[in-house]
Short mmCIF file of C-alpha atoms in Angstrom, two decimals:
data_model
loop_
_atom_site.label_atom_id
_atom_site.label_comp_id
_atom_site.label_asym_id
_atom_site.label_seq_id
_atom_site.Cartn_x
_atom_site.Cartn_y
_atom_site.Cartn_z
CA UNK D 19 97.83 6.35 -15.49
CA UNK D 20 94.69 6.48 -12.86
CA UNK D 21 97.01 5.10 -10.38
CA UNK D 22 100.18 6.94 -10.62
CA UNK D 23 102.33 3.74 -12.43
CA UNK D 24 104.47 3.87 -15.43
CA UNK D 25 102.73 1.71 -18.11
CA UNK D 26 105.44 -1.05 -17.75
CA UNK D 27 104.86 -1.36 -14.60
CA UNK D 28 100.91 -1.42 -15.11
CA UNK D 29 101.90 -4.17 -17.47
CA UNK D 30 103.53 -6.00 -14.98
CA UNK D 31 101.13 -5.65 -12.15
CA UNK D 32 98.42 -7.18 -13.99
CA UNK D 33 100.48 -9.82 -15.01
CA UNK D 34 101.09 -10.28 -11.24
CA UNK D 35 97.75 -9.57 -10.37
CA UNK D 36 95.95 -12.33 -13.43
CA UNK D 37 98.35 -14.91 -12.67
CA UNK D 38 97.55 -14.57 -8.59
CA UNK D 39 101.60 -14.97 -7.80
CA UNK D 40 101.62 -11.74 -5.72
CA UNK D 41 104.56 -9.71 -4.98
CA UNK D 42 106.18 -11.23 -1.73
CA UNK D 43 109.26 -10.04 -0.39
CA UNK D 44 111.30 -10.25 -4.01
CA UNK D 45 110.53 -9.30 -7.09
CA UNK D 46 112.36 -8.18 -10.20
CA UNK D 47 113.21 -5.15 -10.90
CA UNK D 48 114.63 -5.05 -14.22
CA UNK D 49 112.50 -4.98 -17.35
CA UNK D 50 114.47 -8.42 -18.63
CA UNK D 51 113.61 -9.80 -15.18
CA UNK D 52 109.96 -8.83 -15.36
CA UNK D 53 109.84 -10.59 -18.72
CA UNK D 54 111.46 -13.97 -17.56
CA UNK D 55 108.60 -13.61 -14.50
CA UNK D 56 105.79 -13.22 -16.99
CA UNK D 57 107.13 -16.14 -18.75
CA UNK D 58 107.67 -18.40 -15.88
CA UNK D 59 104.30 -17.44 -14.61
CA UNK D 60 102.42 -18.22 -17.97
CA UNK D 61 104.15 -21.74 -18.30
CA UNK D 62 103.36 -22.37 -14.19
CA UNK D 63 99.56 -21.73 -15.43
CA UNK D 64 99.78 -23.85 -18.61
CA UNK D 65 101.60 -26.77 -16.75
CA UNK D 66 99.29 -27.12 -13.69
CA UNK D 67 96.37 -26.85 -16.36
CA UNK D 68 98.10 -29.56 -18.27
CA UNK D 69 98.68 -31.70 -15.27
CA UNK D 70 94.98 -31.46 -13.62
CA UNK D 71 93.73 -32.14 -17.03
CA UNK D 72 95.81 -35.06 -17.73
CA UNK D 73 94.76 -36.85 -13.93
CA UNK D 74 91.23 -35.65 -14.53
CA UNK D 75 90.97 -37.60 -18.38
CA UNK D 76 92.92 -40.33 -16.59
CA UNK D 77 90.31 -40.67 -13.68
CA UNK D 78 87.29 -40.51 -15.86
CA UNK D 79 88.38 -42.73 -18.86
CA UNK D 80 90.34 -45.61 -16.55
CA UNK D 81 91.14 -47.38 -19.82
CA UNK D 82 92.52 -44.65 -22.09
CA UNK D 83 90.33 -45.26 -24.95
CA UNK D 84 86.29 -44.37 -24.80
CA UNK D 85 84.00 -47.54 -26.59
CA UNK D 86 82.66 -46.56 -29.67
CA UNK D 87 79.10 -45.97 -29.88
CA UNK D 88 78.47 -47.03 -32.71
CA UNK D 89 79.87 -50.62 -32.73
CA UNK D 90 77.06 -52.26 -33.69
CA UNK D 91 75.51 -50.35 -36.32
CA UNK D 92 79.34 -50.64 -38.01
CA UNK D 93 78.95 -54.17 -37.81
CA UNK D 94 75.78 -54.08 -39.33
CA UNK D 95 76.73 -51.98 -42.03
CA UNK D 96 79.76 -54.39 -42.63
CA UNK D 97 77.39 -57.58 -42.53
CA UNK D 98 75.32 -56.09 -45.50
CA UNK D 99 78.29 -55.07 -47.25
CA UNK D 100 79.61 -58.99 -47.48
CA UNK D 101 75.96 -59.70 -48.54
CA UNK D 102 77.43 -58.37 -52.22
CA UNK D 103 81.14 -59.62 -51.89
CA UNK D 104 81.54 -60.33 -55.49
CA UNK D 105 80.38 -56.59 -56.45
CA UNK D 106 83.13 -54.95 -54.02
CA UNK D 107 86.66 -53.63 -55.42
CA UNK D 108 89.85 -54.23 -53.66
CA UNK D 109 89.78 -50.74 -52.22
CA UNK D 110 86.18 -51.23 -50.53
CA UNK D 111 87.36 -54.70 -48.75
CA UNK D 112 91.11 -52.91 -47.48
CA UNK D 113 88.58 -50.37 -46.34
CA UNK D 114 86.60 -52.81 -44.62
CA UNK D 115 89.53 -54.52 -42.57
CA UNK D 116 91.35 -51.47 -41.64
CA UNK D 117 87.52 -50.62 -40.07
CA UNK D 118 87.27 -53.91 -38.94
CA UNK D 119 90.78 -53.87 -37.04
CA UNK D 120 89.95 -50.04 -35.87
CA UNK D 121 86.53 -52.13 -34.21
CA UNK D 122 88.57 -54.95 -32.85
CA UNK D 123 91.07 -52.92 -31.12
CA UNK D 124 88.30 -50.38 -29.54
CA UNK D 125 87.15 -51.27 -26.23
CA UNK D 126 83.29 -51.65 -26.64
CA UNK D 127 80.32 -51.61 -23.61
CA UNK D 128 79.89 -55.17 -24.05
CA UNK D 129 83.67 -56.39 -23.64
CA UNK D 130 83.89 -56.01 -19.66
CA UNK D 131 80.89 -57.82 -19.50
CA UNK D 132 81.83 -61.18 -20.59
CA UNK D 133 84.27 -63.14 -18.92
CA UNK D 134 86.54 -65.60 -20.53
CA UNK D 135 87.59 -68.52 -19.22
CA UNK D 136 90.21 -70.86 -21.14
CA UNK D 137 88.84 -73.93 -22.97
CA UNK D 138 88.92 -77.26 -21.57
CA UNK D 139 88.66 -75.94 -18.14
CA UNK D 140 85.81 -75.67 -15.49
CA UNK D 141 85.24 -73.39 -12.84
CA UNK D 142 84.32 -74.14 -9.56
#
């Protein structure tokens, strides 16, 4: 009580004060009020924080997904593996392709390198 203020309203005020809404010209005045305040001021906060994080992960990943550094070294992995095909169980080569699709489907460094151009025709 340093300042003279009821400690509900001390509550409130730093409430006010954290979430940088400020008083205005109208504020509630009933405890239920105060509490629907705090509450819309808390989800205000947690949706703008949501919304510049969402255009900020948008912005620096352009295509959703990062590549996967360690492509290659998978690959490898999955050449020596078929090396010993005979020796492998049914589980180890459903293993395999679900790691093999999970590859395929992840953009990789290499991908926006090469273009593709449509057999049988040239380009000028």
């Amino acid at each position: 009580m340093a300042e003279g203020m009821s400690l509900p309203n001390g509550i409130w005020w730093s409430f006010v004060t954290a979430t940088t809404v400020g008083y205005g010209d109208t504020y509630p005045v009933t405890t239920s009020g105060k509490f629907l305040a705090v509450f819309l001021m808390l989800t205000g906060i947690g949706f703008v924080g949501t919304l510049t994080s969402t255009i900020t992960s948008f912005f620096l990943n352009p295509h959703g997904r990062e590549a996967l550094p360690y492509r290659e070294e998978e690959i490898e992995a999955i050449k020596k593996k078929l090396d010993d095909l005979s020796s492998m169980t049914d589980e180890d080569i459903d293993t395999m392709a679900a790691l093999l699709k999970t590859l395929r489907d992840a953009p990789h460094p290499h991908a926006e390198a090469k273009e593709e151009t449509p057999s049988g025709s040239s380009t000028i």
